[in-house]
mmCIF file of C-alpha atoms in Angstrom:
data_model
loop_
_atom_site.group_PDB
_atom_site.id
_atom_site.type_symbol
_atom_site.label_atom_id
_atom_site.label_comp_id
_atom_site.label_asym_id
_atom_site.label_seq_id
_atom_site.Cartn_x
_atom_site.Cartn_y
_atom_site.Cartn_z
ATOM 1 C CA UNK K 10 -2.387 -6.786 -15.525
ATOM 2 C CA UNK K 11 -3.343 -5.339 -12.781
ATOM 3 C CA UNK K 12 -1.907 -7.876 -10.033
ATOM 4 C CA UNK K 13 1.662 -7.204 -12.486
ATOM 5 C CA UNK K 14 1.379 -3.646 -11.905
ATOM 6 C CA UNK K 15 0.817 -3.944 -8.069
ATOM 7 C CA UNK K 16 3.556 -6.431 -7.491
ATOM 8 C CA UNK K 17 6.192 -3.976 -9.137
ATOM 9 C CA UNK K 18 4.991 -1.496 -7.175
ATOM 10 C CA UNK K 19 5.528 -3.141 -3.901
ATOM 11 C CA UNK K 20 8.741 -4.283 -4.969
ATOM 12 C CA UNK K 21 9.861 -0.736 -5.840
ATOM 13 C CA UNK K 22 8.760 0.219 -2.235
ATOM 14 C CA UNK K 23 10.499 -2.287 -0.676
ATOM 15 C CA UNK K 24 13.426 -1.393 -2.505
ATOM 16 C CA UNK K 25 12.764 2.078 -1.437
ATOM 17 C CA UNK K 26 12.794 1.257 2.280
ATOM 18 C CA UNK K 27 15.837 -1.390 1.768
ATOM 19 C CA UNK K 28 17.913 1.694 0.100
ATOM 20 C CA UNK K 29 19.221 3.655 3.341
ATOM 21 C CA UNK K 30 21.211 7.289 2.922
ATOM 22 C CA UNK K 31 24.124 8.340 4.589
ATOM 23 C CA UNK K 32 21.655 10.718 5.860
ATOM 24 C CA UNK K 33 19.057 8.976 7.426
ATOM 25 C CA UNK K 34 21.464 5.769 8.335
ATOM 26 C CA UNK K 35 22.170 7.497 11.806
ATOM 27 C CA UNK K 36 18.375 7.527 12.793
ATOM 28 C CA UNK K 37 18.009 4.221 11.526
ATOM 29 C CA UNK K 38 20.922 2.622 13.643
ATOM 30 C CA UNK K 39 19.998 4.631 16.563
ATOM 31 C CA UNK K 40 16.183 3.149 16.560
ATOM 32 C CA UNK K 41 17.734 -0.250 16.014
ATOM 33 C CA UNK K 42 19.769 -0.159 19.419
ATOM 34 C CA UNK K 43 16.628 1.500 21.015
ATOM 35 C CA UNK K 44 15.362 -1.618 20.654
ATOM 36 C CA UNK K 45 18.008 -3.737 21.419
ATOM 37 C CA UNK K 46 17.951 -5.784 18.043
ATOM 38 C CA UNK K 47 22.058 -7.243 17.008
ATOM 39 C CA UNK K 48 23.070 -5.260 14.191
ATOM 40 C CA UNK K 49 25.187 -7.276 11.197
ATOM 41 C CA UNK K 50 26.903 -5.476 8.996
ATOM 42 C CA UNK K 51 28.925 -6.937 5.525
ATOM 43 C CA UNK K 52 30.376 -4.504 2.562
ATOM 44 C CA UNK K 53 31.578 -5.364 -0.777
ATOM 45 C CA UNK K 54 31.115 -4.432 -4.637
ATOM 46 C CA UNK K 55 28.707 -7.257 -5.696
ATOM 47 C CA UNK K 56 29.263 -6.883 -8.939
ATOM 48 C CA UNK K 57 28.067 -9.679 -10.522
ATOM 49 C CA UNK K 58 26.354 -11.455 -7.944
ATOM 50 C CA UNK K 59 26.465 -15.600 -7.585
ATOM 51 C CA UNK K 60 25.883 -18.178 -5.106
ATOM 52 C CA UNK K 61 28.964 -17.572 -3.293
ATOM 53 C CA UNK K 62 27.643 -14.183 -2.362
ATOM 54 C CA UNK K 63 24.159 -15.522 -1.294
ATOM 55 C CA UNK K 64 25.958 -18.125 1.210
ATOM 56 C CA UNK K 65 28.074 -15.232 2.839
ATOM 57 C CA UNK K 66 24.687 -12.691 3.192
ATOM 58 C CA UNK K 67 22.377 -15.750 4.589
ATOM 59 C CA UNK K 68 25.370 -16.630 6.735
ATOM 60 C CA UNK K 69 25.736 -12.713 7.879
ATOM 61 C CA UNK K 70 21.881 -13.022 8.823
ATOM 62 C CA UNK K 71 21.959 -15.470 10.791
ATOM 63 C CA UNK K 72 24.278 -13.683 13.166
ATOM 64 C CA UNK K 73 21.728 -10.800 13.854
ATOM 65 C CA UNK K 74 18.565 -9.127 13.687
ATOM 66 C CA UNK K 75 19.540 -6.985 11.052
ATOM 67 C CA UNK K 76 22.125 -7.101 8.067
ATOM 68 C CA UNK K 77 23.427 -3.909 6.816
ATOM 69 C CA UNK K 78 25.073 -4.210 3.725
ATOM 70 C CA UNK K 79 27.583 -1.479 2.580
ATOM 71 C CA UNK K 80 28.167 -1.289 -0.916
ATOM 72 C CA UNK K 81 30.870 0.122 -3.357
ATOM 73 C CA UNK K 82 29.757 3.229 -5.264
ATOM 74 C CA UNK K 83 30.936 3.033 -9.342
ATOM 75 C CA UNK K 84 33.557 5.248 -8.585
ATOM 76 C CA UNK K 85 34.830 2.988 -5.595
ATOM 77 C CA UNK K 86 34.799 -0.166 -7.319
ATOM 78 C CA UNK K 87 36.822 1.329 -10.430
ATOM 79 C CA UNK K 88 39.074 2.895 -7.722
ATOM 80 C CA UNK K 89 39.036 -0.794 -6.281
ATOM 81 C CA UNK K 90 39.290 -3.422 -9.075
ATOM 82 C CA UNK K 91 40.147 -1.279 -12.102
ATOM 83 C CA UNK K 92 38.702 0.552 -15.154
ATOM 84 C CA UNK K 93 36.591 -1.916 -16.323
ATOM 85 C CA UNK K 94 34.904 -2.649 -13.456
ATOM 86 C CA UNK K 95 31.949 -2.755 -12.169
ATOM 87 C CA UNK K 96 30.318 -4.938 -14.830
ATOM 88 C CA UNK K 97 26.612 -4.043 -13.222
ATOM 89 C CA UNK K 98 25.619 -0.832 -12.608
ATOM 90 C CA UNK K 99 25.189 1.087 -9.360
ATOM 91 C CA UNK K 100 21.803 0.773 -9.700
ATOM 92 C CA UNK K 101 21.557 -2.241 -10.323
ATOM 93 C CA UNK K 102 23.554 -3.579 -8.211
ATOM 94 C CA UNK K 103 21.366 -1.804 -5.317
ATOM 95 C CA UNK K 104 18.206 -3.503 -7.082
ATOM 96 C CA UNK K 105 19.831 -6.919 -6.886
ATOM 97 C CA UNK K 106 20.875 -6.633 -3.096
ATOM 98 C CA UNK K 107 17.516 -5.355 -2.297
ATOM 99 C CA UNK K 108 15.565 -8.349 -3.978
ATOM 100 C CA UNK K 109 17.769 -10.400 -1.530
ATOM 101 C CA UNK K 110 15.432 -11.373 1.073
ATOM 102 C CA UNK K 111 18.480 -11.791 3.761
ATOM 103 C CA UNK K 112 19.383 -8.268 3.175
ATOM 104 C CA UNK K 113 17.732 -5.856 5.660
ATOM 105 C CA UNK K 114 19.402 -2.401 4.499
ATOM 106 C CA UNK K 115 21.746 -1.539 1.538
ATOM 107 C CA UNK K 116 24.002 1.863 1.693
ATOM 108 C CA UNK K 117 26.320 3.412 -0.888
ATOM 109 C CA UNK K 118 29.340 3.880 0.176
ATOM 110 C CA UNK K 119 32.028 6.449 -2.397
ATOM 111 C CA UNK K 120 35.609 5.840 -0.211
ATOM 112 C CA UNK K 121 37.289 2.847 -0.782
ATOM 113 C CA UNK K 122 36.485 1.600 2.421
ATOM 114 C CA UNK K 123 33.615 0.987 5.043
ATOM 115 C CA UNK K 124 35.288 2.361 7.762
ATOM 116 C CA UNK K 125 33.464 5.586 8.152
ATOM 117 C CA UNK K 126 30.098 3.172 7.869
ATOM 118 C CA UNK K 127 31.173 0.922 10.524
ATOM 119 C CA UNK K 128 31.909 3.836 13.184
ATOM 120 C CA UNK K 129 28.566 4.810 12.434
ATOM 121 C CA UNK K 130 26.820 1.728 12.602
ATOM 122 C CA UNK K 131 29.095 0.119 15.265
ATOM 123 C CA UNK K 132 27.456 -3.167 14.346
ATOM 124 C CA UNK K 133 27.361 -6.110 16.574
ATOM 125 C CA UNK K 134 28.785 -8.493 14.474
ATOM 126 C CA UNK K 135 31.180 -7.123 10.835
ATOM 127 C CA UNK K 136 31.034 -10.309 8.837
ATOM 128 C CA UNK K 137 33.257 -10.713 5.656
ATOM 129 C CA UNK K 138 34.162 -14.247 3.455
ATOM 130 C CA UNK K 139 36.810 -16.367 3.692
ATOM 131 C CA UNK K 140 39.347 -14.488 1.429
ATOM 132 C CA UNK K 141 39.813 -12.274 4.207
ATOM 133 C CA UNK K 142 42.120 -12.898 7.297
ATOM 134 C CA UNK K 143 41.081 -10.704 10.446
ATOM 135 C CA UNK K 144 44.080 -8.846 10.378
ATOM 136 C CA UNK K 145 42.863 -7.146 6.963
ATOM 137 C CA UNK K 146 39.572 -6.651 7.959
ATOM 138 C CA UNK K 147 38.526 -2.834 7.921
ATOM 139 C CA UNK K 148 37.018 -1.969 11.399
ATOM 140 C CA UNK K 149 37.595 -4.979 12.800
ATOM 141 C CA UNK K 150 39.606 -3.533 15.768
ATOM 142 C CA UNK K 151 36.852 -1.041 16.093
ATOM 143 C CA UNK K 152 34.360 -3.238 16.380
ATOM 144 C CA UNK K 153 35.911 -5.811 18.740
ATOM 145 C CA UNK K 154 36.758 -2.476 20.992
ATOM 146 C CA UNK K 155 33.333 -1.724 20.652
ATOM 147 C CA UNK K 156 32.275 -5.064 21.768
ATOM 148 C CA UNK K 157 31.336 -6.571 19.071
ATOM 149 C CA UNK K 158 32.605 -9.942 16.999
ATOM 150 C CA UNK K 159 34.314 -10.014 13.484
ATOM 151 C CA UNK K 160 32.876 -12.969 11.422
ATOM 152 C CA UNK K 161 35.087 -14.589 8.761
ATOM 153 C CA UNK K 162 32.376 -16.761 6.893
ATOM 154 C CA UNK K 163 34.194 -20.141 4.202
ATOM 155 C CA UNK K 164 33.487 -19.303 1.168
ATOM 156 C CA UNK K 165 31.681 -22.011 -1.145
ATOM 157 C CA UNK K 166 34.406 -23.113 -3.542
ATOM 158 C CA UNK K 167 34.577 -22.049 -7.513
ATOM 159 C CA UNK K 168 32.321 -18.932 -7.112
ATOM 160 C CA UNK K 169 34.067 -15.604 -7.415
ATOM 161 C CA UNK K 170 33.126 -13.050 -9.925
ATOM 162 C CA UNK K 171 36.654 -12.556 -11.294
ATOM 163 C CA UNK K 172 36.794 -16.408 -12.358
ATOM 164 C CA UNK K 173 33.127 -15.702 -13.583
ATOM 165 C CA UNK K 174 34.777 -12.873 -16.097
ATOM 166 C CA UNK K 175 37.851 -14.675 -17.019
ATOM 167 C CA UNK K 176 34.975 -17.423 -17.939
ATOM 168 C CA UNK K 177 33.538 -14.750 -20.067
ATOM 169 C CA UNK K 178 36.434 -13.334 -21.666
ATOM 170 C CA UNK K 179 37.513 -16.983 -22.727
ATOM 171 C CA UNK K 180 34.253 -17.449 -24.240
ATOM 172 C CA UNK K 181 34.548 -13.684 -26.224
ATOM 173 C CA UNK K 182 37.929 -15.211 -27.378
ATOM 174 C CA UNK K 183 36.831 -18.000 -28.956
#
């Protein structure tokens, strides 16, 4: 019992120093450039998280020292996708991300888009899937002008979570 209790505990502590605020983000980024490690930095609402989502964050990694992962508030990803989204809580969502071992940092973000994140972070490398084409990548220019390199990652075919809820809603149906 007492080996269950202590492994909780140190993953609620490494959740803890996963979960980054707006707040102390900017001390964060500016000790990681102190020390010269490449920053990586994805976004998204990981809503209900599969393998195609695991193959785009070990991909992001392997392009730095340290992936940042911005993440759609509630509000954000109703804003985004629609009233009945997100599926998963907030805070769950952060849990999930946080158990990933690729992902370094998680932050919150409440607008509907990164871009206030990324001229914060002004990450080496902004990494996003394959659905994307550079062009409608937010921050992309900023980054490139900042010297950095956009990353558009293939996705791994028949994973996405909206065919994951049509799935579901056929199977409600039936």
């Amino acid at each position: 019992v007492f080996l269950v209790q202590l492994f909780y505990f140190l993953r609620l502590d490494q959740m803890k120093n996963k979960l980054v605020t707006l707040k102390n983000l900017s001390d964060l980024v500016s000790d990681l450039k102190l020390r010269k490690l490449d920053v990586v930095f994805t976004n998204g609402c990981f809503d209900i998280i599969h393998p195609g989502h695991i193959h785009i964050l070990d991909e992001a990694k392997s392009y730095g020292d340290v992936l940042i992962v911005g993440l759609n508030s509630n509000r954000s990803v109703k804003n985004l996708k629609g009233e009945s989204r997100p599926i998963n809580s907030e805070s769950d969502r952060i849990k999930i991300l946080c158990s990933i071992k690729h992902v370094d940092h998680v932050i919150v973000f409440d607008e509907d888009t990164p871009i206030e994140l990324i001229e914060l972070i002004k990450p080496n490398f902004l990494v996003k899937g394959g659905d994307y084409n550079k062009s409608e990548i937010v921050g992309a220019d900023l980054v490139e002008k900042n010297g950095g390199s956009v990353i558009i990652i293939d996705l791994l075919g028949g994973y996405s979570t909206s065919s994951i809820i049509d799935r579901l809603e056929i199977y409600s149906c039936a």
